[in-house]
PDB file of N, CA and C in Angstrom:
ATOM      1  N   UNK A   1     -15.120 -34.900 -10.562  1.00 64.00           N
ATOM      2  CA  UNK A   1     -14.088 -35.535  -9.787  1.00 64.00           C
ATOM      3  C   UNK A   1     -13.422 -36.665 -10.578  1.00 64.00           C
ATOM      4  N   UNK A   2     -14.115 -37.197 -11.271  1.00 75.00           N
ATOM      5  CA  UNK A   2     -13.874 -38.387 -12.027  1.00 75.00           C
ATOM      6  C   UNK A   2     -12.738 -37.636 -13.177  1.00 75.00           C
ATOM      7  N   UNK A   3     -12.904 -36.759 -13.924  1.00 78.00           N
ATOM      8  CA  UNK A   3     -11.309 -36.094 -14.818  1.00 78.00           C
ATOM      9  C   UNK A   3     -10.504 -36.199 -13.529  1.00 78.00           C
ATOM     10  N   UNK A   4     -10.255 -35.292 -12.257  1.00 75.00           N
ATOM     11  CA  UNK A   4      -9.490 -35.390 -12.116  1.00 75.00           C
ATOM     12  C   UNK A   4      -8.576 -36.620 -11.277  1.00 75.00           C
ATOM     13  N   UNK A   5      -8.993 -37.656 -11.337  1.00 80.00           N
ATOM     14  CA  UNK A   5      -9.261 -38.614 -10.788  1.00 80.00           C
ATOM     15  C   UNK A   5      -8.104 -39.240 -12.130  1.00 80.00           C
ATOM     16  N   UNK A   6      -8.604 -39.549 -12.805  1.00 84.00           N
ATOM     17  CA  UNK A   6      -8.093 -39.926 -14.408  1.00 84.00           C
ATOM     18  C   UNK A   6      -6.687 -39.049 -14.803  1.00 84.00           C
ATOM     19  N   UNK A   7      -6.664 -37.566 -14.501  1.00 81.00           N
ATOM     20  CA  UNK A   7      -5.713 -37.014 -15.199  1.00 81.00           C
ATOM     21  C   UNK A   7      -5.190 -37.094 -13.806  1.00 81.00           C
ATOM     22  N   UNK A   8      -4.949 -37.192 -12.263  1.00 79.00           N
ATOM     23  CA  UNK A   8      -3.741 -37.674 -11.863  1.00 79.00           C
ATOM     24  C   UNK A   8      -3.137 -38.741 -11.828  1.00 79.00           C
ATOM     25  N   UNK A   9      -3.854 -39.925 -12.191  1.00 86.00           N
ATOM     26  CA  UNK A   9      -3.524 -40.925 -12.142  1.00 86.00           C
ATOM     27  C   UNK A   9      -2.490 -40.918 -13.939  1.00 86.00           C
ATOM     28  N   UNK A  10      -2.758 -40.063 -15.151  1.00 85.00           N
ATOM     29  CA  UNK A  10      -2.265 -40.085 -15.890  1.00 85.00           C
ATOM     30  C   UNK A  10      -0.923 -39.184 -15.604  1.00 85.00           C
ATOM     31  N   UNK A  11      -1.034 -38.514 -14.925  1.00 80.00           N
ATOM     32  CA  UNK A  11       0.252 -37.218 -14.740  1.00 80.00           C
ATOM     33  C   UNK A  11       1.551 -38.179 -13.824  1.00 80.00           C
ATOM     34  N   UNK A  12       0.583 -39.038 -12.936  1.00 83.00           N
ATOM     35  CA  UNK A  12       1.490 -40.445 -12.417  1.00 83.00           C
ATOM     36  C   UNK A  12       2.346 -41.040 -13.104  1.00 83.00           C
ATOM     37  N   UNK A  13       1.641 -41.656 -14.060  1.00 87.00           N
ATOM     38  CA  UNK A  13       2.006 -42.355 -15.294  1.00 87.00           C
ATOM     39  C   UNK A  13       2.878 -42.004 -16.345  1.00 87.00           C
ATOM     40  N   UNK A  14       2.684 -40.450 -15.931  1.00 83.00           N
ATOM     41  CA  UNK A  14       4.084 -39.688 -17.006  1.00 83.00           C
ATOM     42  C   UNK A  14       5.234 -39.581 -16.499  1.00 83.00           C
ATOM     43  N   UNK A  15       5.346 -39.176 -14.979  1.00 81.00           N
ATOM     44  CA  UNK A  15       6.183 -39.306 -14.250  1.00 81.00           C
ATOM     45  C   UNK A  15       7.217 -40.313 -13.948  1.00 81.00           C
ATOM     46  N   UNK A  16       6.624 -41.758 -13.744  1.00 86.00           N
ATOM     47  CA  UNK A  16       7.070 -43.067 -13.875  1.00 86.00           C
ATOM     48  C   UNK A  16       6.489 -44.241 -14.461  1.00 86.00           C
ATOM     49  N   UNK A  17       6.833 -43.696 -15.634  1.00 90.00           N
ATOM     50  CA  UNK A  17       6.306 -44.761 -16.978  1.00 90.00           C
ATOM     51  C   UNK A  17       6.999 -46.061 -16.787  1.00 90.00           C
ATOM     52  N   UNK A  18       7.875 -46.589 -16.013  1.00 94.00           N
ATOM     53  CA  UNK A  18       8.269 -48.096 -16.044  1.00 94.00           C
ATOM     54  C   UNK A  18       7.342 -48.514 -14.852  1.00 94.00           C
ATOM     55  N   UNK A  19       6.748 -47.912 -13.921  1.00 93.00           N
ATOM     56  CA  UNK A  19       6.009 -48.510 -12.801  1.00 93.00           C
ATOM     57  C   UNK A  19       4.975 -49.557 -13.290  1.00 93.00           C
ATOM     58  N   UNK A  20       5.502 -50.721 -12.990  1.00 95.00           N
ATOM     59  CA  UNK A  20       4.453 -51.602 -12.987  1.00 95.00           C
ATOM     60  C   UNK A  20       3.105 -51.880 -12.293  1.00 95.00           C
ATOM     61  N   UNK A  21       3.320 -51.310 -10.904  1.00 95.00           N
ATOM     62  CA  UNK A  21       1.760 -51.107 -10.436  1.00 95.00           C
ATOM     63  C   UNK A  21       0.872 -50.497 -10.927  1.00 95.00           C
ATOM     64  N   UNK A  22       1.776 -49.347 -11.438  1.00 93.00           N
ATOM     65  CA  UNK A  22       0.570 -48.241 -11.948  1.00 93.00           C
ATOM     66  C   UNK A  22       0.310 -48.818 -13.005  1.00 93.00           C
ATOM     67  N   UNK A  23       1.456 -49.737 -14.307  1.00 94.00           N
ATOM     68  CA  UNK A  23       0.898 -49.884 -15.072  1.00 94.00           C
ATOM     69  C   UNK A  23      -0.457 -51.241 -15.240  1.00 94.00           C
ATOM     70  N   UNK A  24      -0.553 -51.549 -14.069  1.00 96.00           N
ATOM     71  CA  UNK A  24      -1.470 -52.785 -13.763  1.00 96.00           C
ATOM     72  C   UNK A  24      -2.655 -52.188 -13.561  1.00 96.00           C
ATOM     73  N   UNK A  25      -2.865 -50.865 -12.981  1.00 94.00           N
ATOM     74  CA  UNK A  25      -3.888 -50.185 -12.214  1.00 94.00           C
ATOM     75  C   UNK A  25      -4.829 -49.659 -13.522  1.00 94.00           C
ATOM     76  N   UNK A  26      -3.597 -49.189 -14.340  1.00 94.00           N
ATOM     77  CA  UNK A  26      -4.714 -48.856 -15.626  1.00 94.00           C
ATOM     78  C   UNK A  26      -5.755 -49.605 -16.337  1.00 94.00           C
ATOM     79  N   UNK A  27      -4.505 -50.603 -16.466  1.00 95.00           N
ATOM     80  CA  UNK A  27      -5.049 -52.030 -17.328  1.00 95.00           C
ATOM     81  C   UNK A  27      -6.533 -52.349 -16.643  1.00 95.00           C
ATOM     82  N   UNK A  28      -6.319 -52.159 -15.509  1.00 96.00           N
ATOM     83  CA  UNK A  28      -7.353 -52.830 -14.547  1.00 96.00           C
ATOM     84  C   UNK A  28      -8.719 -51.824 -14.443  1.00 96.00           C
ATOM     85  N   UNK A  29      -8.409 -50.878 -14.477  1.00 94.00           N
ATOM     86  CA  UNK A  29      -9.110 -49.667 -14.631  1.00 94.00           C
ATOM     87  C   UNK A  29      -9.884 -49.578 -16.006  1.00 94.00           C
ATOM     88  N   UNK A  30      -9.383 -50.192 -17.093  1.00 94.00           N
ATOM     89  CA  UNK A  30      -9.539 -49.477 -18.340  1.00 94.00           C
ATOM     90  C   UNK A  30     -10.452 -51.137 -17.995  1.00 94.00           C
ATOM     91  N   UNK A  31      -9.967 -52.229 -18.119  1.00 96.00           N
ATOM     92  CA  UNK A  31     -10.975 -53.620 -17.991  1.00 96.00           C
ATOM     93  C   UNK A  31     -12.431 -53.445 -17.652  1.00 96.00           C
ATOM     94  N   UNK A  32     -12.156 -52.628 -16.668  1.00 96.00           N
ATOM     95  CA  UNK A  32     -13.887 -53.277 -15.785  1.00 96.00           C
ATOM     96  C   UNK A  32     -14.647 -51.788 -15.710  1.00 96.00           C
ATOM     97  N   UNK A  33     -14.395 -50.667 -16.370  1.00 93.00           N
ATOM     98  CA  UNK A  33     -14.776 -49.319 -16.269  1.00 93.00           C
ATOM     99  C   UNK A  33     -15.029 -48.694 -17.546  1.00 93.00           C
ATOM    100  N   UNK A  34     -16.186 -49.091 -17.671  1.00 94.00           N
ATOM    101  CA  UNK A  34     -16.353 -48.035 -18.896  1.00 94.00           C
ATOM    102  C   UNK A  34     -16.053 -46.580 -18.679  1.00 94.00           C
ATOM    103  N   UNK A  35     -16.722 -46.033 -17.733  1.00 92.00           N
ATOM    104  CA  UNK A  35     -16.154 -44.539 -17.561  1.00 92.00           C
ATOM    105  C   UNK A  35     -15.052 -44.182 -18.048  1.00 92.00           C
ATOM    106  N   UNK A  36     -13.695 -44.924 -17.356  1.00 92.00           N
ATOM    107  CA  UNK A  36     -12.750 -44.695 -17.252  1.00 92.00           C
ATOM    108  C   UNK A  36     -11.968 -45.192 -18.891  1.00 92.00           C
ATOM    109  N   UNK A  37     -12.560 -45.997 -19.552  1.00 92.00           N
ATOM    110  CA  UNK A  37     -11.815 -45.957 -20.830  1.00 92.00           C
ATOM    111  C   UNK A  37     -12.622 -44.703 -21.798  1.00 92.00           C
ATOM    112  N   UNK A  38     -13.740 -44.096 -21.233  1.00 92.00           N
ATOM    113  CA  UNK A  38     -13.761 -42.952 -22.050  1.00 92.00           C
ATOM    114  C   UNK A  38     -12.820 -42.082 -22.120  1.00 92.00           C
ATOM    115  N   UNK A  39     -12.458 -41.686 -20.688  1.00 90.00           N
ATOM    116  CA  UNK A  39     -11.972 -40.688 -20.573  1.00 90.00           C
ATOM    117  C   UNK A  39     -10.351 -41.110 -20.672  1.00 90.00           C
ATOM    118  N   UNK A  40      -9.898 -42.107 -20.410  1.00 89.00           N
ATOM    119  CA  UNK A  40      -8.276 -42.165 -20.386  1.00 89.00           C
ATOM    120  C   UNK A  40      -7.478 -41.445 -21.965  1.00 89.00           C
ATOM    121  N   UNK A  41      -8.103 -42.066 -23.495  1.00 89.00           N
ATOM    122  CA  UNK A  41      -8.202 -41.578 -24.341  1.00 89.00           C
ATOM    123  C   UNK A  41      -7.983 -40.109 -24.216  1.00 89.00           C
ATOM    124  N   UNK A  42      -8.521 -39.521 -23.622  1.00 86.00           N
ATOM    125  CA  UNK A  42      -8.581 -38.105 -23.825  1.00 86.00           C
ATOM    126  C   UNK A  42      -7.298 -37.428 -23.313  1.00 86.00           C
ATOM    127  N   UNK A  43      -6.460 -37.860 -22.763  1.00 77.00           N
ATOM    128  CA  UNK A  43      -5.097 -37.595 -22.347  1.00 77.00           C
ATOM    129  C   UNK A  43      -4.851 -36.636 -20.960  1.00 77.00           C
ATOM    130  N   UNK A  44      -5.737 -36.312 -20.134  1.00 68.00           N
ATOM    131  CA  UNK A  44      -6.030 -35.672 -19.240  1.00 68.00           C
ATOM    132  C   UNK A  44      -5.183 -36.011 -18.531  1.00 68.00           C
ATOM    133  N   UNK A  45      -4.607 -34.382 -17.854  1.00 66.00           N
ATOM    134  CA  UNK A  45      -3.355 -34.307 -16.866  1.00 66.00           C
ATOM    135  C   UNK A  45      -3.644 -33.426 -15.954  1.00 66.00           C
ATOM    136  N   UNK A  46      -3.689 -33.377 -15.102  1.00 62.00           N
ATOM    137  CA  UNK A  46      -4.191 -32.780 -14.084  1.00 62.00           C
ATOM    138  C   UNK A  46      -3.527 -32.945 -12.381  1.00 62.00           C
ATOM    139  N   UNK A  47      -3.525 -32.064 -11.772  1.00 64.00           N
ATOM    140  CA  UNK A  47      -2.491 -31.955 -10.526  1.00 64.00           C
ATOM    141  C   UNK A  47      -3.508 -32.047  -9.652  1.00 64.00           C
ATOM    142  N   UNK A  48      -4.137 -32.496  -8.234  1.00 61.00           N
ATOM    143  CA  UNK A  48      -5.289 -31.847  -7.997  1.00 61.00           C
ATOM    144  C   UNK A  48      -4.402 -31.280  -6.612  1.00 61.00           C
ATOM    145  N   UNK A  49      -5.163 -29.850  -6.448  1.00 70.00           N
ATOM    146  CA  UNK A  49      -4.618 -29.439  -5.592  1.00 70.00           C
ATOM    147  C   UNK A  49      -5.297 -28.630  -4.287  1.00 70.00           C
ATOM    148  N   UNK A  50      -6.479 -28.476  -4.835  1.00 77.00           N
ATOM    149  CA  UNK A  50      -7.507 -28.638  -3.368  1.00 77.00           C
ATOM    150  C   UNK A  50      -8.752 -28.458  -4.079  1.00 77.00           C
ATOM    151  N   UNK A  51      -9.705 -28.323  -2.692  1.00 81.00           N
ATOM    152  CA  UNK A  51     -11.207 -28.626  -2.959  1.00 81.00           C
ATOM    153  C   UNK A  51     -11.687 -29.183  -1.901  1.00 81.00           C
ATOM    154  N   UNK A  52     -12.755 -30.059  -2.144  1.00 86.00           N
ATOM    155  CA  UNK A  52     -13.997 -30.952  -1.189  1.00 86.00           C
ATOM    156  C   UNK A  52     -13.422 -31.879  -1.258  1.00 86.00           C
ATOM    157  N   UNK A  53     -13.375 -32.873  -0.677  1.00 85.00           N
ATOM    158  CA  UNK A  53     -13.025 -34.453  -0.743  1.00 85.00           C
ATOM    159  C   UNK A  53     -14.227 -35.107   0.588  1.00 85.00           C
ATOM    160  N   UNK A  54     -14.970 -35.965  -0.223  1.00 89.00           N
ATOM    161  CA  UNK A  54     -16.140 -36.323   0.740  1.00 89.00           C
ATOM    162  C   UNK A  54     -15.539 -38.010   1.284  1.00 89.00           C
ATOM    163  N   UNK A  55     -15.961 -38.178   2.295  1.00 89.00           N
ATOM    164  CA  UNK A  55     -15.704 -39.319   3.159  1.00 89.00           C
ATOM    165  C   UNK A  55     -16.813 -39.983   3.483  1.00 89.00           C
ATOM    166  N   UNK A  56     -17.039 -41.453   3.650  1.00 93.00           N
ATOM    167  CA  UNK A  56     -17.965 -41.720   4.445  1.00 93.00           C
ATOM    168  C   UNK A  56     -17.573 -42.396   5.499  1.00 93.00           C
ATOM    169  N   UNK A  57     -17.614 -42.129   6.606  1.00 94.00           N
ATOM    170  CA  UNK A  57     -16.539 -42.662   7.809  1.00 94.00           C
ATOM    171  C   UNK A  57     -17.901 -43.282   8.140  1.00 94.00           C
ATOM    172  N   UNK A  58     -16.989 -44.667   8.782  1.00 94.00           N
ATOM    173  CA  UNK A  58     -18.197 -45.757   9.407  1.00 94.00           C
ATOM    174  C   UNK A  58     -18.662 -45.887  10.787  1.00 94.00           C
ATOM    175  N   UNK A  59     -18.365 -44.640  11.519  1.00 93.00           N
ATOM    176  CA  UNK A  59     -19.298 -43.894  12.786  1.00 93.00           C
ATOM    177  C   UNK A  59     -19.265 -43.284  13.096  1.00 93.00           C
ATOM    178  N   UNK A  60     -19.305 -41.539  12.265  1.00 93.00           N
ATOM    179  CA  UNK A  60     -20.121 -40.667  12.108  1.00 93.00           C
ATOM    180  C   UNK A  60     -20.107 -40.175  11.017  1.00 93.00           C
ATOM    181  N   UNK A  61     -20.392 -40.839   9.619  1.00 93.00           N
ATOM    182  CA  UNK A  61     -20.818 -40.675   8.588  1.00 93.00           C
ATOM    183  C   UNK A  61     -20.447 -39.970   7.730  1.00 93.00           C
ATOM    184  N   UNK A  62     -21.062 -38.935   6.692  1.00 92.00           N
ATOM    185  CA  UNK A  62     -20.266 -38.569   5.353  1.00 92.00           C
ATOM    186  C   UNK A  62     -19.678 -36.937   6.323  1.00 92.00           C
ATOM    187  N   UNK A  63     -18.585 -37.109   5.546  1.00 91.00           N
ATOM    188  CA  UNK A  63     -17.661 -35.732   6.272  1.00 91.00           C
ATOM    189  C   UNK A  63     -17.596 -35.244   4.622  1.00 91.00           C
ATOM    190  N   UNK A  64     -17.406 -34.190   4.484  1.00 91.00           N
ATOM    191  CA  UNK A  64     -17.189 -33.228   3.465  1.00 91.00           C
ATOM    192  C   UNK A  64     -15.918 -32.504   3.730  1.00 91.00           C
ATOM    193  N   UNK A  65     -14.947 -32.709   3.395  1.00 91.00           N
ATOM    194  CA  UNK A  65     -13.548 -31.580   4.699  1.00 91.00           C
ATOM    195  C   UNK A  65     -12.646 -30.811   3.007  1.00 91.00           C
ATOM    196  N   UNK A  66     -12.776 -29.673   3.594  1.00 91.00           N
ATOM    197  CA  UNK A  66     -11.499 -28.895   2.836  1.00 91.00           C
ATOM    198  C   UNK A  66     -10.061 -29.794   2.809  1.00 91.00           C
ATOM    199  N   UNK A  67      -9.925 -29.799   1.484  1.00 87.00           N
ATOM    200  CA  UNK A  67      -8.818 -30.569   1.235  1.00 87.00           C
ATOM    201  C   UNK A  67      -7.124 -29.360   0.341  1.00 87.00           C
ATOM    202  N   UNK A  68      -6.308 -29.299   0.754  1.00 84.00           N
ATOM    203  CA  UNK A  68      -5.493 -28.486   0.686  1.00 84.00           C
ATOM    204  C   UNK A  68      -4.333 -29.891  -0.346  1.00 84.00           C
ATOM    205  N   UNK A  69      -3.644 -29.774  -0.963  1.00 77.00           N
ATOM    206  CA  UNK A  69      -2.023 -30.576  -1.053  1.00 77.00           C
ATOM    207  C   UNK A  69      -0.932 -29.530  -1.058  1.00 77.00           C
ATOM    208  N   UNK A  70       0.244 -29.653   0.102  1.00 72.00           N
ATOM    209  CA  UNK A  70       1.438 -28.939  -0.054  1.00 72.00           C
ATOM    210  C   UNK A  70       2.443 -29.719  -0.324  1.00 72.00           C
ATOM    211  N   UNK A  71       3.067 -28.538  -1.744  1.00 65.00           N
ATOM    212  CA  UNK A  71       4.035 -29.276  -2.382  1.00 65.00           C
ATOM    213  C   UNK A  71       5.314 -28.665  -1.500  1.00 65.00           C
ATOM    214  N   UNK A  72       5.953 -29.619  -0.922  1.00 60.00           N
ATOM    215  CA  UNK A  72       7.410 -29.291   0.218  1.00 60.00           C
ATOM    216  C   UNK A  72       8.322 -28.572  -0.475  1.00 60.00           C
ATOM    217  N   UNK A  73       8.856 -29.928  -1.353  1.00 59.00           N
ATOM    218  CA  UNK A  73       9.990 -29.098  -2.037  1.00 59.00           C
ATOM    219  C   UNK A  73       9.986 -29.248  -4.149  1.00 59.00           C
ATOM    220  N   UNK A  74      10.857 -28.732  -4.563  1.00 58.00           N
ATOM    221  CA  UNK A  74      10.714 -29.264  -6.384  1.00 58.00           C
ATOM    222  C   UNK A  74      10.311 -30.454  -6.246  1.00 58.00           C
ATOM    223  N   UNK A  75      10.796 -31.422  -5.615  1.00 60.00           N
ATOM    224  CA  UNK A  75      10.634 -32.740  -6.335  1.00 60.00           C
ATOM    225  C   UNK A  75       9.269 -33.354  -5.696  1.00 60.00           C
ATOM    226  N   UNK A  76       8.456 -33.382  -6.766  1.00 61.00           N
ATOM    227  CA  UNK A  76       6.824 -33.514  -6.849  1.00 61.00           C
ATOM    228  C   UNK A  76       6.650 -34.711  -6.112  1.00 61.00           C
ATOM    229  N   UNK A  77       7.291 -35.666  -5.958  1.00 68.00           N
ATOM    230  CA  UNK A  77       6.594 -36.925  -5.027  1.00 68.00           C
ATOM    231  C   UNK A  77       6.433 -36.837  -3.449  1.00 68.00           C
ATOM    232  N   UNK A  78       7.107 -35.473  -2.695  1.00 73.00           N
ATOM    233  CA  UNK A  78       6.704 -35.283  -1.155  1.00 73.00           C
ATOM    234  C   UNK A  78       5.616 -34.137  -1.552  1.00 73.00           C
ATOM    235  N   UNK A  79       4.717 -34.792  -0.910  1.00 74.00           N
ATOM    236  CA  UNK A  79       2.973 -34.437  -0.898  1.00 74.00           C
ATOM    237  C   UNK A  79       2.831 -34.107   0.536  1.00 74.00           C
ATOM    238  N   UNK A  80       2.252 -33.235   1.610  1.00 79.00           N
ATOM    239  CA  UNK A  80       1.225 -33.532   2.299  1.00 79.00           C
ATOM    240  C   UNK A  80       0.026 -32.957   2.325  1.00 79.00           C
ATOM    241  N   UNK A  81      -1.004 -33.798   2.475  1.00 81.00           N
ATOM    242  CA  UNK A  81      -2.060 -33.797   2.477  1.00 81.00           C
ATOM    243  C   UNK A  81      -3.077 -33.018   3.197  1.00 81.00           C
ATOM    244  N   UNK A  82      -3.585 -31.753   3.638  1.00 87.00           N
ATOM    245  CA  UNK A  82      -4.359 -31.549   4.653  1.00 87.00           C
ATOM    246  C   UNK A  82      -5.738 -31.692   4.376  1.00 87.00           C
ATOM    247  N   UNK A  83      -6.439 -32.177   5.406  1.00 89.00           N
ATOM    248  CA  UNK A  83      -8.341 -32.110   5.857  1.00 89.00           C
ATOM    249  C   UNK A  83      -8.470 -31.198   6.800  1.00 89.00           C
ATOM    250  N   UNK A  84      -9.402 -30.378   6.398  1.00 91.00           N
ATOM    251  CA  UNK A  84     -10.288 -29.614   7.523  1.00 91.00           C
ATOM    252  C   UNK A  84     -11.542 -29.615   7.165  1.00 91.00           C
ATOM    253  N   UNK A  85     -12.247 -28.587   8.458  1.00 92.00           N
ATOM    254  CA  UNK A  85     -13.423 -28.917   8.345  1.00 92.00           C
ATOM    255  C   UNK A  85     -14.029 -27.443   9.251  1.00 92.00           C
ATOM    256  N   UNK A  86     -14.540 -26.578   8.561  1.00 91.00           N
ATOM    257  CA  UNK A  86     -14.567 -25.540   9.096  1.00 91.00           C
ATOM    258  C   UNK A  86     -15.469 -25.226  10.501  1.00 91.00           C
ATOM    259  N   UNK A  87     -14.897 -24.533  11.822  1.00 92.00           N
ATOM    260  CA  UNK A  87     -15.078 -24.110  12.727  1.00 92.00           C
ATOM    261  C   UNK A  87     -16.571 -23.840  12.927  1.00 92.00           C
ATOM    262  N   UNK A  88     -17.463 -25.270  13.642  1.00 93.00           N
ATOM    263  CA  UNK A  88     -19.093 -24.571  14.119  1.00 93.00           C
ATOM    264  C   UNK A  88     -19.902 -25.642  13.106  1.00 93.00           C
ATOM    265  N   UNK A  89     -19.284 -26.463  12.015  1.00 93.00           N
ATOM    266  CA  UNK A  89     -20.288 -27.286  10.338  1.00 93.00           C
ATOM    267  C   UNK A  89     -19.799 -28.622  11.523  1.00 93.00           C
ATOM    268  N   UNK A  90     -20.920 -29.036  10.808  1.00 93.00           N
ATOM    269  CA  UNK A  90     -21.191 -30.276  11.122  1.00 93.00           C
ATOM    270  C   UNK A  90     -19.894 -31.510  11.122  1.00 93.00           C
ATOM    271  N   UNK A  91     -19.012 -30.961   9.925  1.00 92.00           N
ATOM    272  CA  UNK A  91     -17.847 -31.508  10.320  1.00 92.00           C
ATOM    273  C   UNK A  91     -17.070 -31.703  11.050  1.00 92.00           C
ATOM    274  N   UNK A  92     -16.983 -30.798  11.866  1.00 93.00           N
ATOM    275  CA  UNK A  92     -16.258 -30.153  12.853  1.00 93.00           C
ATOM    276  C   UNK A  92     -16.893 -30.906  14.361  1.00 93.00           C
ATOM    277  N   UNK A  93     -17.833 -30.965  14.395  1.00 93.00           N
ATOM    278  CA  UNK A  93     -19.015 -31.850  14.870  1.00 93.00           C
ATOM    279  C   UNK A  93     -17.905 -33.241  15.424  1.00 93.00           C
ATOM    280  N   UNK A  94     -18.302 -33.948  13.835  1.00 92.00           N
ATOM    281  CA  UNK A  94     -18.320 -35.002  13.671  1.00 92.00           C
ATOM    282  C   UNK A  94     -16.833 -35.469  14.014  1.00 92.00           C
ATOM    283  N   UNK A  95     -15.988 -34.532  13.817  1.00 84.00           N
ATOM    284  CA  UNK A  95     -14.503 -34.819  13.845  1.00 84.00           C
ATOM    285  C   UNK A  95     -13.949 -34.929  15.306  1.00 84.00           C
ATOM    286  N   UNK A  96     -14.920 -33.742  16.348  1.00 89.00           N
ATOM    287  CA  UNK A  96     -14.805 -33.876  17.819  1.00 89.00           C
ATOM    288  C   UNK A  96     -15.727 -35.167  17.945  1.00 89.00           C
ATOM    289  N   UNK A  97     -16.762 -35.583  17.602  1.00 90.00           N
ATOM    290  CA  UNK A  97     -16.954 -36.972  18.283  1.00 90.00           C
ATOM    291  C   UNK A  97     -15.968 -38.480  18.037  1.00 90.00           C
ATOM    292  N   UNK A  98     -15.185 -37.959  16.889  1.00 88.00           N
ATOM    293  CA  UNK A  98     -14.133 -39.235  16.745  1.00 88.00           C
ATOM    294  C   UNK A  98     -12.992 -39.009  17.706  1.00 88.00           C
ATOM    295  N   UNK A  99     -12.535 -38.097  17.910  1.00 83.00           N
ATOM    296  CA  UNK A  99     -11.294 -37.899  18.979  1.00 83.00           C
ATOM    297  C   UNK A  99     -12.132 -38.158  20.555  1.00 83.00           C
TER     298      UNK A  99
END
């Protein structure tokens, strides 16, 4: 998780290379993270576009939910995001006791 973690935050960075937040985030990133100055070096670009994404929600605990991203239209900065959590798992559970 940690590459792709690194290579979107770098694919960011290619995108809008004058951004000053982002360029603060690195700086800040690369400061206090060894991990993360291993791997920035390595030039990693990466889109992430689904998988697991784990949560730990603070009353009812770690959720694990299918994570989807739909890209709307060409222009890559409208994202949305979906979570699920499949029908009967504990997620699903956990997601009816928050509503």
């Amino acid at each position: 998780m940690a590459d792709i973690n690194v290579g979107t935050l770098r694919l960011a960075l290619a995108r809008y290379p004058d951004d000053a937040d982002l360029i603060a985030l690195v700086d800040e990133l690369a400061a206090a993270n060894a991990d993360f100055r291993e791997r920035w070096p390595q030039h990693p670009v990466m889109q992430f576009g689904s998988g697991t994404k784990v949560f730990d929600h603070p009353t009812v605990g770690r959720l694990a939910l299918q994570h989807e991203q739909l890209r709307l239209v060409a222009d890559v900065t409208l994202v949305v995001n979906v979570y699920s959590a499949a029908p009967g798992s504990i997620e699903a559970q956990r997601f009816a006791a928050l509503g």
